[in-house]
Amino acid sequence: MSIQLGPIQYGKAETRLVRIVRDTARHEITDLNVSSALRGPFEAAYLDGDQSNVLPTDTQKNSAYVWAKKLNPDPIEAYGLALAHHFVDDVPPVEAARIEIERYGWTRVEIDGRPHDHTFVRTGQEVRTAAITYEPAVTHVVQGFKDLVVLKSTGSHFKDFLVDEYTTLQPTDDRIMATSLTAKWRITDPAADLDWNGMYAGVKAAMLERFAELESYALQQTLWHMGRAALEAYPAIAEIRLVAPNKHHFLVDFSRFDEPNENEVFHADDRPYGLIQASAVREGASPAGDAWYSYTGLV
Amino acid sequence: MSIQLGPIQYGKAETRLVRIVRDTARHEITDLNVSSALRGPFEAAYLDGDQSNVLPTDTQKNSAYVWAKKLNPDPIEAYGLALAHHFVDDVPPVEAARIEIERYGWTRVEIDGRPHDHTFVRTGQEVRTAAITYEPAVTHVVQGFKDLVVLKSTGSHFKDFLVDEYTTLQPTDDRIMATSLTAKWRITDPAADLDWNGMYAGVKAAMLERFAELESYALQQTLWHMGRAALEAYPAIAEIRLVAPNKHHFLVDFSRFDEPNENEVFHADDRPYGLIQASAVREGASPAGDAWYSYTGLV
Amino acid sequence: MSIQLGPIQYGKAETRLVRIVRDTARHEITDLNVSSALRGPFEAAYLDGDQSNVLPTDTQKNSAYVWAKKLNPDPIEAYGLALAHHFVDDVPPVEAARIEIERYGWTRVEIDGRPHDHTFVRTGQEVRTAAITYEPAVTHVVQGFKDLVVLKSTGSHFKDFLVDEYTTLQPTDDRIMATSLTAKWRITDPAADLDWNGMYAGVKAAMLERFAELESYALQQTLWHMGRAALEAYPAIAEIRLVAPNKHHFLVDFSRFDEPNENEVFHADDRPYGLIQASAVREGASPAGDAWYSYTGLV
Amino acid sequence: MSIQLGPIQYGKAETRLVRIVRDTARHEITDLNVSSALRGPFEAAYLDGDQSNVLPTDTQKNSAYVWAKKLNPDPIEAYGLALAHHFVDDVPPVEAARIEIERYGWTRVEIDGRPHDHTFVRTGQEVRTAAITYEPAVTHVVQGFKDLVVLKSTGSHFKDFLVDEYTTLQPTDDRIMATSLTAKWRITDPAADLDWNGMYAGVKAAMLERFAELESYALQQTLWHMGRAALEAYPAIAEIRLVAPNKHHFLVDFSRFDEPNENEVFHADDRPYGLIQASAVREGASPAGDAWYSYTGLV
């Protein structure tokens, strides 16, 4: 049987780009990690090393820089869409583009209670992400975040589970629930005036509210309800996917010591960890196409 | 419109398991990172927190340990298949299982030229990987490796590429080509007597031979020919996928110094990097099903 | 010549300990990484494997857990002092102890503007650190932080430097200055009622104010003035040490593109980086002893 | 009391430098991470931002590149000495220099049993390190390695230790001993013809032989005897320092399963870990001066 070239894709990953808006003394900062991948008739590069259709990844990097100047890359979704359009619309052999972006947060340093004009401290909470797929008959934007570390110190149970001969875990009605959440939600063919920053803040708030308020009987349950809350809040979202490691906090055994330990002292374990994947889909949502076909290991 | 539960999966990730075979004074070591995920009728856990069908991830961990005792987990593929069979065949609600394994290499310490019986040093080269999907109507094994860092100091060109107004890269007929290779190849419904360790060594050797010998005009080209070599060597392989960052080595500009630099001193850059994805498929190969539906971010 | 045992030390590193105070419905969380090292007559363990004087590192870990219950480990300095006293005062052969702590920050999730009782999100900014050395004739506490990433988008010059034949750098009167700051300050034989949390907040604020307000002609200068500000604010501080990588932000060269780049688009480089070490010492300060003799690579 | 500038130092960290020797078709590769730090009358840079005595870190980077061309940087110790001499001897205000180097190993790819001329695979075992301090009245070279991961599956005991009320650990006469070893040994004012590569191989072999052959009753004991073996083998070594995390391998409890576990299945834990520091000193050795005054967090 013959051997054929399968799916291919190439691009530039992890261009670390900082954009300063300095039109006034009060500067703005946008700090990004940008990756771009192109699809099209690039077979000859693979089969024969013929690069005549290949826009160098170095050029893709330059383009990411230039487009960060042409427009302020905030919101990142609009920037990613513009960059994807450039590659597909302006560079003839390119048929589709994938842009993946991470955004790192910064806040102004406060001096005597006043935010400083041009000094910032990096916030360490979640990393905001965006993935744009422009095909161009259809456009998908996957907005999201990763590394949002959350914990509730009560309000979480784990019991009445399936037991087999290898089950040694004890049920509990009060445990710490903690995770480092990754969540991504898809908007297909988004409206031109979509408020990306507002949607991001709204989805994050809705999910945190659910995490805090739901009396939890499974991390699976918590994730589903967080995802559903996002879709209920924003009709433009077609689906959401969540991945959450169960960051185990084991109650330290004090039975041999002169102290009680009533859910007060825990060992935060590294590995292994439960890993839960969940998703919520709006009935009748448009197809996902390549929206979830990730380019880099960034996410 | 109503909101529905989409694809779900849960399990235990990154159980760090070391197995010693000590039947004789000459010990053997197998050092693994094992992840397992289960699929089945777990909807109630997500919707209502009802765990009655849920085998705890802690039990999955225990099972990984016990099966590492029942059989020597070398080759890892046979171990992963046995563990997947256990979950699907022995635990009623489970309908399909995914096992992902990393194996870290160790070699015997040599004392006066003789390999020691029970002292080992960890080799740092590639990490061997395996992913087993047991559905159970079909079984997929994806064998592979990651983090194989290779470099050739000549025999690599980059020229005659597409140029647009943002292209500043200069063509070259002699550059360093370096990458940290991830490669994975699929065998569906493998024969019971398949020599997994032999296939692994053979595929790696075939790919390294191609990397070394092919005069390269594109990393894309090198990857395709490496992948094709694997399929040519082993008819049981249905397809192979490769991901390779182009680890750029930039010639340092000595033009203002009193020394020439004729492809001798390079800066090994971190980011950004070109990222190339390639694949080779055997014509008429069986469908991939969920073979590539990864559970963890291990790969 | 004979070969002798030199300095020795042993202990338990990186006990990941989470303490919940749950006396009321409004929980408090303290999230720590605790390391302890002991010094004393442990020579026989090294020379002959005689452990009779050796308190196992596992016991040190248990002690760290128990002391986190005996007192709320906030402030971490008081907790570290108590744990050091326990090892030296209660375990006969131990002559001196070193406790090193990292504290990870958490803030309450806000639901409708109200901080939640038992749900927290991890803040990603700096990691607070403490190192206690109890000898016991003298006690040193080194308070500090690491990974405080700060940036100013103007107000930084670099010019009029020494030039030799290998100098290619161009001077500038307007660059981005960014660093990931580590700072540690020593208090020897601290007063029993020292307000550790207040001092921490005060030192951090004083340093950030200097970073923001000083027109900078060298990262060296900025560091010195930040350190001096800390000593001016708190007479109890004997000395301060600062380490700061110069996180280079290179202006992207747009000269061949149809866009200007007037300090607006930068490449945030990974490596190499300038690395500046600075310190400020109060005249007549007590000697440092082993205060800076670090145990782990945590810092 | 007045506040004064304390110890200062500055330089360029982590220049990632690859040197190819290509005088014949059989290329050689040296892959380095080079850091340099300078000491001298740099106070004005700290106090006032006056850079007139400051050789930019960018120039230090350029110098590292140029010296990698002037001589083949193998052995790394000779290269580091030459670079340190350059800074102190050729750049007037510089009074002392510190060079820290990491070297990553590469081996030739074998094709049909023959080592390839210009294709290499990175070996993942230990990272070789060197630290040169040139003052210049005295010269120290600290040769060493880090990340050498070794394990013995038997021949290690842990018992008869000190017990207090917080001790729960059980004694054992057969456990896995594993560590990721860092070792560094000092040669002061080395002979011009010292065979650095030979010494490196010899010390590593002597230490591995001791690790394997010594019946161990404490990791402390193993480290001391490994260090002593190095000093016995090479009279030029004045002292050696070792740091070793006790990478705990816990026997998995099978008591509730239908399988025995006779030291066969272990959990390789991440944290916490015992951390042991040891050193061996030759009687009458020359003083260490600033030999151990590390610049970067590389080690």
Short mmCIF file of N, CA, C and O in Angstrom, two decimals, chain C residues 152-249:
data_model
loop_
_atom_site.label_atom_id
_atom_site.label_comp_id
_atom_site.label_asym_id
_atom_site.label_seq_id
_atom_site.Cartn_x
_atom_site.Cartn_y
_atom_site.Cartn_z
N LYS C 152 8.35 49.32 34.02
CA LYS C 152 7.96 50.70 33.73
C LYS C 152 8.22 50.96 32.25
O LYS C 152 9.26 50.60 31.71
N SER C 153 7.25 51.58 31.61
CA SER C 153 7.30 51.71 30.16
C SER C 153 8.02 52.98 29.71
O SER C 153 8.21 53.19 28.51
N THR C 154 8.46 53.78 30.67
CA THR C 154 9.33 54.92 30.34
C THR C 154 10.05 55.32 31.64
O THR C 154 9.89 54.66 32.67
N GLY C 155 10.86 56.37 31.57
CA GLY C 155 11.58 56.80 32.76
C GLY C 155 12.83 55.98 33.03
O GLY C 155 13.32 55.93 34.15
N SER C 156 13.37 55.35 32.00
CA SER C 156 14.59 54.55 32.15
C SER C 156 15.54 54.84 30.99
O SER C 156 15.15 54.75 29.83
N HIS C 157 16.78 55.20 31.33
CA HIS C 157 17.83 55.50 30.36
C HIS C 157 18.92 54.43 30.44
O HIS C 157 19.06 53.76 31.45
N PHE C 158 19.73 54.32 29.38
CA PHE C 158 20.96 53.53 29.47
C PHE C 158 21.96 54.12 28.48
O PHE C 158 21.80 53.98 27.27
N LYS C 159 22.96 54.79 29.00
CA LYS C 159 23.89 55.51 28.13
C LYS C 159 25.17 55.84 28.89
O LYS C 159 25.28 55.58 30.09
N ASP C 160 26.15 56.38 28.17
CA ASP C 160 27.41 56.83 28.77
C ASP C 160 28.13 55.71 29.51
O ASP C 160 28.78 55.93 30.53
N PHE C 161 27.98 54.51 28.97
CA PHE C 161 28.64 53.36 29.57
C PHE C 161 30.03 53.16 28.98
O PHE C 161 30.40 53.79 27.98
N LEU C 162 30.80 52.31 29.60
CA LEU C 162 32.14 51.97 29.15
C LEU C 162 32.04 51.24 27.80
O LEU C 162 31.22 50.34 27.64
N VAL C 163 32.89 51.63 26.87
CA VAL C 163 32.87 51.04 25.53
C VAL C 163 34.21 50.39 25.26
O VAL C 163 35.26 51.01 25.51
N ASP C 164 34.20 49.16 24.81
CA ASP C 164 35.44 48.53 24.34
C ASP C 164 35.19 48.01 22.93
O ASP C 164 34.18 48.33 22.31
N GLU C 165 36.14 47.24 22.41
CA GLU C 165 36.02 46.84 21.01
C GLU C 165 34.90 45.83 20.75
O GLU C 165 34.60 45.54 19.60
N TYR C 166 34.32 45.28 21.82
CA TYR C 166 33.24 44.31 21.63
C TYR C 166 31.87 44.91 21.96
O TYR C 166 30.89 44.20 22.07
N THR C 167 31.84 46.22 22.12
CA THR C 167 30.59 46.89 22.48
C THR C 167 29.84 47.28 21.21
O THR C 167 30.36 48.03 20.39
N THR C 168 28.62 46.76 21.08
CA THR C 168 27.78 47.11 19.94
C THR C 168 26.47 47.76 20.38
O THR C 168 25.73 48.26 19.54
N LEU C 169 26.20 47.75 21.65
CA LEU C 169 24.93 48.28 22.17
C LEU C 169 24.84 49.78 21.92
O LEU C 169 25.81 50.52 22.10
N GLN C 170 23.65 50.26 21.54
CA GLN C 170 23.40 51.68 21.35
C GLN C 170 22.83 52.28 22.63
O GLN C 170 22.01 51.65 23.30
N PRO C 171 23.24 53.50 22.97
CA PRO C 171 22.65 54.16 24.15
C PRO C 171 21.20 54.56 23.87
O PRO C 171 20.80 54.71 22.72
N THR C 172 20.45 54.71 24.95
CA THR C 172 19.05 55.10 24.79
C THR C 172 18.62 55.97 25.96
O THR C 172 19.12 55.82 27.08
N ASP C 173 17.70 56.87 25.70
CA ASP C 173 17.13 57.70 26.76
C ASP C 173 15.69 57.31 27.09
O ASP C 173 15.03 58.00 27.86
N ASP C 174 15.22 56.24 26.48
CA ASP C 174 13.85 55.82 26.78
C ASP C 174 13.73 54.35 26.44
O ASP C 174 13.65 53.97 25.28
N ARG C 175 13.72 53.55 27.49
CA ARG C 175 13.57 52.12 27.28
C ARG C 175 12.59 51.58 28.30
O ARG C 175 12.28 52.22 29.30
N ILE C 176 12.11 50.36 28.04
CA ILE C 176 11.33 49.64 29.05
C ILE C 176 12.30 49.09 30.08
O ILE C 176 13.34 48.53 29.73
N MET C 177 11.97 49.24 31.35
CA MET C 177 12.72 48.56 32.41
C MET C 177 11.79 47.55 33.07
O MET C 177 10.70 47.91 33.54
N ALA C 178 12.20 46.31 33.07
CA ALA C 178 11.36 45.26 33.66
C ALA C 178 12.25 44.27 34.38
O ALA C 178 13.37 43.99 33.96
N THR C 179 11.74 43.72 35.45
CA THR C 179 12.51 42.72 36.19
C THR C 179 11.56 41.82 36.98
O THR C 179 10.37 42.14 37.15
N SER C 180 12.09 40.71 37.40
CA SER C 180 11.40 39.81 38.32
C SER C 180 12.21 39.85 39.60
O SER C 180 13.23 39.19 39.74
N LEU C 181 11.74 40.64 40.54
CA LEU C 181 12.57 41.03 41.67
C LEU C 181 12.55 39.99 42.80
O LEU C 181 11.48 39.49 43.18
N THR C 182 13.74 39.70 43.30
CA THR C 182 13.89 38.98 44.56
C THR C 182 14.53 39.95 45.55
O THR C 182 15.54 40.57 45.24
N ALA C 183 13.94 40.08 46.71
CA ALA C 183 14.50 40.96 47.75
C ALA C 183 14.36 40.27 49.10
O ALA C 183 13.35 39.62 49.36
N LYS C 184 15.39 40.41 49.91
CA LYS C 184 15.38 39.78 51.23
C LYS C 184 16.05 40.74 52.21
O LYS C 184 17.10 41.30 51.91
N TRP C 185 15.42 40.89 53.36
CA TRP C 185 15.98 41.82 54.34
C TRP C 185 16.08 41.12 55.69
O TRP C 185 15.21 40.34 56.07
N ARG C 186 17.17 41.45 56.41
CA ARG C 186 17.51 40.75 57.64
C ARG C 186 17.14 41.55 58.87
O ARG C 186 17.44 42.75 58.96
N ILE C 187 16.49 40.85 59.82
CA ILE C 187 16.24 41.40 61.15
C ILE C 187 16.87 40.42 62.14
O ILE C 187 16.53 39.24 62.14
N THR C 188 17.81 40.88 62.93
CA THR C 188 18.50 40.01 63.88
C THR C 188 17.95 40.26 65.28
O THR C 188 17.78 41.41 65.69
N ASP C 189 17.67 39.15 65.99
CA ASP C 189 17.08 39.22 67.32
C ASP C 189 15.88 40.17 67.34
O ASP C 189 15.88 41.22 68.02
N PRO C 190 14.86 39.81 66.57
CA PRO C 190 13.70 40.71 66.42
C PRO C 190 12.94 40.87 67.73
O PRO C 190 12.91 39.96 68.57
N ALA C 191 12.34 42.03 67.89
CA ALA C 191 11.47 42.27 69.05
C ALA C 191 10.29 41.31 69.01
O ALA C 191 9.81 40.94 67.93
N ALA C 192 9.82 40.91 70.16
CA ALA C 192 8.76 39.90 70.24
C ALA C 192 7.46 40.40 69.61
O ALA C 192 6.66 39.62 69.11
N ASP C 193 7.27 41.71 69.65
CA ASP C 193 5.99 42.25 69.15
C ASP C 193 6.12 42.85 67.76
O ASP C 193 5.28 43.66 67.35
N LEU C 194 7.15 42.46 67.04
CA LEU C 194 7.31 43.02 65.71
C LEU C 194 6.11 42.66 64.84
O LEU C 194 5.68 41.50 64.80
N ASP C 195 5.59 43.64 64.11
CA ASP C 195 4.43 43.44 63.24
C ASP C 195 4.95 42.97 61.87
O ASP C 195 5.20 43.77 60.98
N TRP C 196 5.09 41.64 61.71
CA TRP C 196 5.72 41.11 60.49
C TRP C 196 4.92 41.44 59.25
O TRP C 196 5.48 41.81 58.21
N ASN C 197 3.61 41.27 59.33
CA ASN C 197 2.79 41.55 58.14
C ASN C 197 2.82 43.02 57.77
O ASN C 197 2.86 43.38 56.59
N GLY C 198 2.83 43.87 58.79
CA GLY C 198 2.92 45.30 58.52
C GLY C 198 4.25 45.67 57.89
O GLY C 198 4.31 46.46 56.95
N MET C 199 5.33 45.10 58.43
CA MET C 199 6.64 45.38 57.85
C MET C 199 6.71 44.91 56.39
O MET C 199 7.22 45.60 55.51
N TYR C 200 6.17 43.72 56.15
CA TYR C 200 6.21 43.19 54.79
C TYR C 200 5.51 44.14 53.82
O TYR C 200 6.05 44.51 52.78
N ALA C 201 4.31 44.53 54.18
CA ALA C 201 3.55 45.42 53.30
C ALA C 201 4.26 46.76 53.14
O ALA C 201 4.30 47.34 52.05
N GLY C 202 4.84 47.25 54.23
CA GLY C 202 5.52 48.54 54.17
C GLY C 202 6.77 48.52 53.31
O GLY C 202 7.02 49.44 52.53
N VAL C 203 7.56 47.47 53.43
CA VAL C 203 8.78 47.38 52.62
C VAL C 203 8.43 47.25 51.15
O VAL C 203 9.01 47.92 50.29
N LYS C 204 7.45 46.41 50.85
CA LYS C 204 7.06 46.23 49.46
C LYS C 204 6.57 47.55 48.87
O LYS C 204 6.94 47.92 47.75
N ALA C 205 5.75 48.26 49.62
CA ALA C 205 5.23 49.54 49.12
C ALA C 205 6.35 50.55 48.92
O ALA C 205 6.38 51.27 47.91
N ALA C 206 7.30 50.61 49.87
CA ALA C 206 8.40 51.57 49.74
C ALA C 206 9.24 51.25 48.51
O ALA C 206 9.69 52.15 47.79
N MET C 207 9.46 49.97 48.27
CA MET C 207 10.29 49.61 47.11
C MET C 207 9.56 49.88 45.81
O MET C 207 10.15 50.38 44.85
N LEU C 208 8.29 49.58 45.74
CA LEU C 208 7.54 49.84 44.51
C LEU C 208 7.47 51.34 44.23
O LEU C 208 7.55 51.77 43.07
N GLU C 209 7.34 52.12 45.28
CA GLU C 209 7.29 53.58 45.10
C GLU C 209 8.61 54.07 44.49
O GLU C 209 8.61 54.89 43.58
N ARG C 210 9.72 53.57 44.99
CA ARG C 210 11.02 53.98 44.44
C ARG C 210 11.18 53.53 43.00
O ARG C 210 11.69 54.25 42.14
N PHE C 211 10.78 52.27 42.73
CA PHE C 211 10.88 51.76 41.36
C PHE C 211 10.11 52.67 40.40
O PHE C 211 10.59 53.00 39.31
N ALA C 212 8.92 53.07 40.81
CA ALA C 212 8.07 53.87 39.92
C ALA C 212 8.59 55.30 39.78
O ALA C 212 8.62 55.86 38.68
N GLU C 213 9.03 55.90 40.87
CA GLU C 213 9.27 57.35 40.87
C GLU C 213 10.68 57.74 40.45
O GLU C 213 10.90 58.84 39.93
N LEU C 214 11.65 56.87 40.67
CA LEU C 214 13.04 57.24 40.35
C LEU C 214 13.26 57.25 38.85
O LEU C 214 13.02 56.25 38.17
N GLU C 215 13.73 58.36 38.32
CA GLU C 215 14.19 58.40 36.93
C GLU C 215 15.47 57.59 36.88
O GLU C 215 16.46 57.91 37.56
N SER C 216 15.48 56.52 36.13
CA SER C 216 16.54 55.53 36.26
C SER C 216 17.59 55.66 35.16
O SER C 216 17.26 55.75 33.98
N TYR C 217 18.86 55.62 35.59
CA TYR C 217 19.98 55.62 34.65
C TYR C 217 20.74 54.30 34.68
O TYR C 217 21.75 54.14 34.00
N ALA C 218 20.26 53.37 35.49
CA ALA C 218 20.87 52.03 35.57
C ALA C 218 19.96 51.20 36.47
O ALA C 218 19.41 51.72 37.45
N LEU C 219 19.80 49.93 36.14
CA LEU C 219 19.05 49.05 37.04
C LEU C 219 19.76 48.98 38.38
O LEU C 219 19.13 48.87 39.44
N GLN C 220 21.10 49.06 38.35
CA GLN C 220 21.86 49.09 39.59
C GLN C 220 21.37 50.22 40.50
O GLN C 220 21.15 50.02 41.71
N GLN C 221 21.23 51.40 39.92
CA GLN C 221 20.79 52.56 40.68
C GLN C 221 19.39 52.34 41.27
O GLN C 221 19.13 52.62 42.44
N THR C 222 18.51 51.83 40.44
CA THR C 222 17.14 51.59 40.91
C THR C 222 17.13 50.63 42.09
O THR C 222 16.43 50.85 43.09
N LEU C 223 17.92 49.57 42.00
CA LEU C 223 17.94 48.58 43.08
C LEU C 223 18.47 49.17 44.38
O LEU C 223 17.92 48.94 45.45
N TRP C 224 19.57 49.90 44.27
CA TRP C 224 20.14 50.51 45.49
C TRP C 224 19.14 51.42 46.18
O TRP C 224 18.93 51.35 47.38
N HIS C 225 18.45 52.24 45.39
CA HIS C 225 17.52 53.18 46.00
C HIS C 225 16.29 52.46 46.55
O HIS C 225 15.70 52.90 47.54
N MET C 226 15.90 51.37 45.92
CA MET C 226 14.81 50.57 46.49
C MET C 226 15.23 49.97 47.83
O MET C 226 14.47 49.99 48.80
N GLY C 227 16.46 49.45 47.87
CA GLY C 227 16.94 48.86 49.11
C GLY C 227 17.09 49.90 50.21
O GLY C 227 16.70 49.67 51.37
N ARG C 228 17.63 51.04 49.86
CA ARG C 228 17.80 52.09 50.86
C ARG C 228 16.46 52.54 51.42
O ARG C 228 16.32 52.79 52.63
N ALA C 229 15.45 52.61 50.55
CA ALA C 229 14.12 53.03 51.02
C ALA C 229 13.59 52.07 52.08
O ALA C 229 12.92 52.49 53.04
N ALA C 230 13.88 50.78 51.91
CA ALA C 230 13.41 49.81 52.89
C ALA C 230 14.07 50.05 54.25
O ALA C 230 13.42 50.03 55.30
N LEU C 231 15.38 50.30 54.24
CA LEU C 231 16.09 50.51 55.50
C LEU C 231 15.71 51.83 56.15
O LEU C 231 15.70 51.94 57.39
N GLU C 232 15.41 52.81 55.33
CA GLU C 232 14.97 54.08 55.90
C GLU C 232 13.62 53.94 56.58
O GLU C 232 13.35 54.57 57.60
N ALA C 233 12.77 53.10 56.02
CA ALA C 233 11.42 52.97 56.56
C ALA C 233 11.38 52.15 57.84
O ALA C 233 10.52 52.37 58.69
N TYR C 234 12.29 51.18 57.98
CA TYR C 234 12.22 50.25 59.12
C TYR C 234 13.60 50.12 59.78
O TYR C 234 14.45 49.37 59.30
N PRO C 235 13.81 50.82 60.89
CA PRO C 235 15.12 50.76 61.57
C PRO C 235 15.50 49.36 62.02
O PRO C 235 16.68 49.09 62.22
N ALA C 236 14.53 48.46 62.17
CA ALA C 236 14.87 47.11 62.62
C ALA C 236 15.60 46.31 61.56
O ALA C 236 16.21 45.27 61.86
N ILE C 237 15.55 46.76 60.32
CA ILE C 237 16.21 46.02 59.24
C ILE C 237 17.70 46.35 59.23
O ILE C 237 18.08 47.51 59.13
N ALA C 238 18.53 45.31 59.34
CA ALA C 238 19.98 45.50 59.38
C ALA C 238 20.57 45.65 57.98
O ALA C 238 21.49 46.44 57.77
N GLU C 239 20.05 44.87 57.07
CA GLU C 239 20.56 44.93 55.69
C GLU C 239 19.51 44.34 54.76
O GLU C 239 18.60 43.63 55.19
N ILE C 240 19.70 44.61 53.48
CA ILE C 240 18.79 44.08 52.45
C ILE C 240 19.62 43.66 51.25
O ILE C 240 20.63 44.30 50.94
N ARG C 241 19.22 42.58 50.61
CA ARG C 241 19.89 42.11 49.40
C ARG C 241 18.85 41.95 48.30
O ARG C 241 17.75 41.46 48.52
N LEU C 242 19.26 42.36 47.11
CA LEU C 242 18.34 42.32 45.97
C LEU C 242 19.01 41.66 44.78
O LEU C 242 20.20 41.90 44.51
N VAL C 243 18.29 40.84 44.10
CA VAL C 243 18.75 40.24 42.84
C VAL C 243 17.68 40.50 41.80
O VAL C 243 16.49 40.25 42.05
N ALA C 244 18.12 40.99 40.63
CA ALA C 244 17.14 41.39 39.63
C ALA C 244 17.65 41.07 38.24
O ALA C 244 18.65 41.63 37.80
N PRO C 245 16.96 40.17 37.53
CA PRO C 245 17.28 39.99 36.11
C PRO C 245 16.73 41.17 35.33
O PRO C 245 15.61 41.62 35.58
N ASN C 246 17.53 41.66 34.42
CA ASN C 246 17.07 42.72 33.53
C ASN C 246 16.29 42.05 32.40
O ASN C 246 16.88 41.54 31.45
N LYS C 247 14.98 42.03 32.53
CA LYS C 247 14.15 41.35 31.53
C LYS C 247 14.08 42.24 30.29
O LYS C 247 13.22 43.12 30.21
N HIS C 248 14.97 41.95 29.34
CA HIS C 248 15.12 42.84 28.19
C HIS C 248 13.87 42.85 27.31
O HIS C 248 13.35 41.80 26.95
N HIS C 249 13.43 44.05 26.99
CA HIS C 249 12.37 44.27 26.01
C HIS C 249 13.01 45.02 24.85
O HIS C 249 13.31 46.21 24.97
#
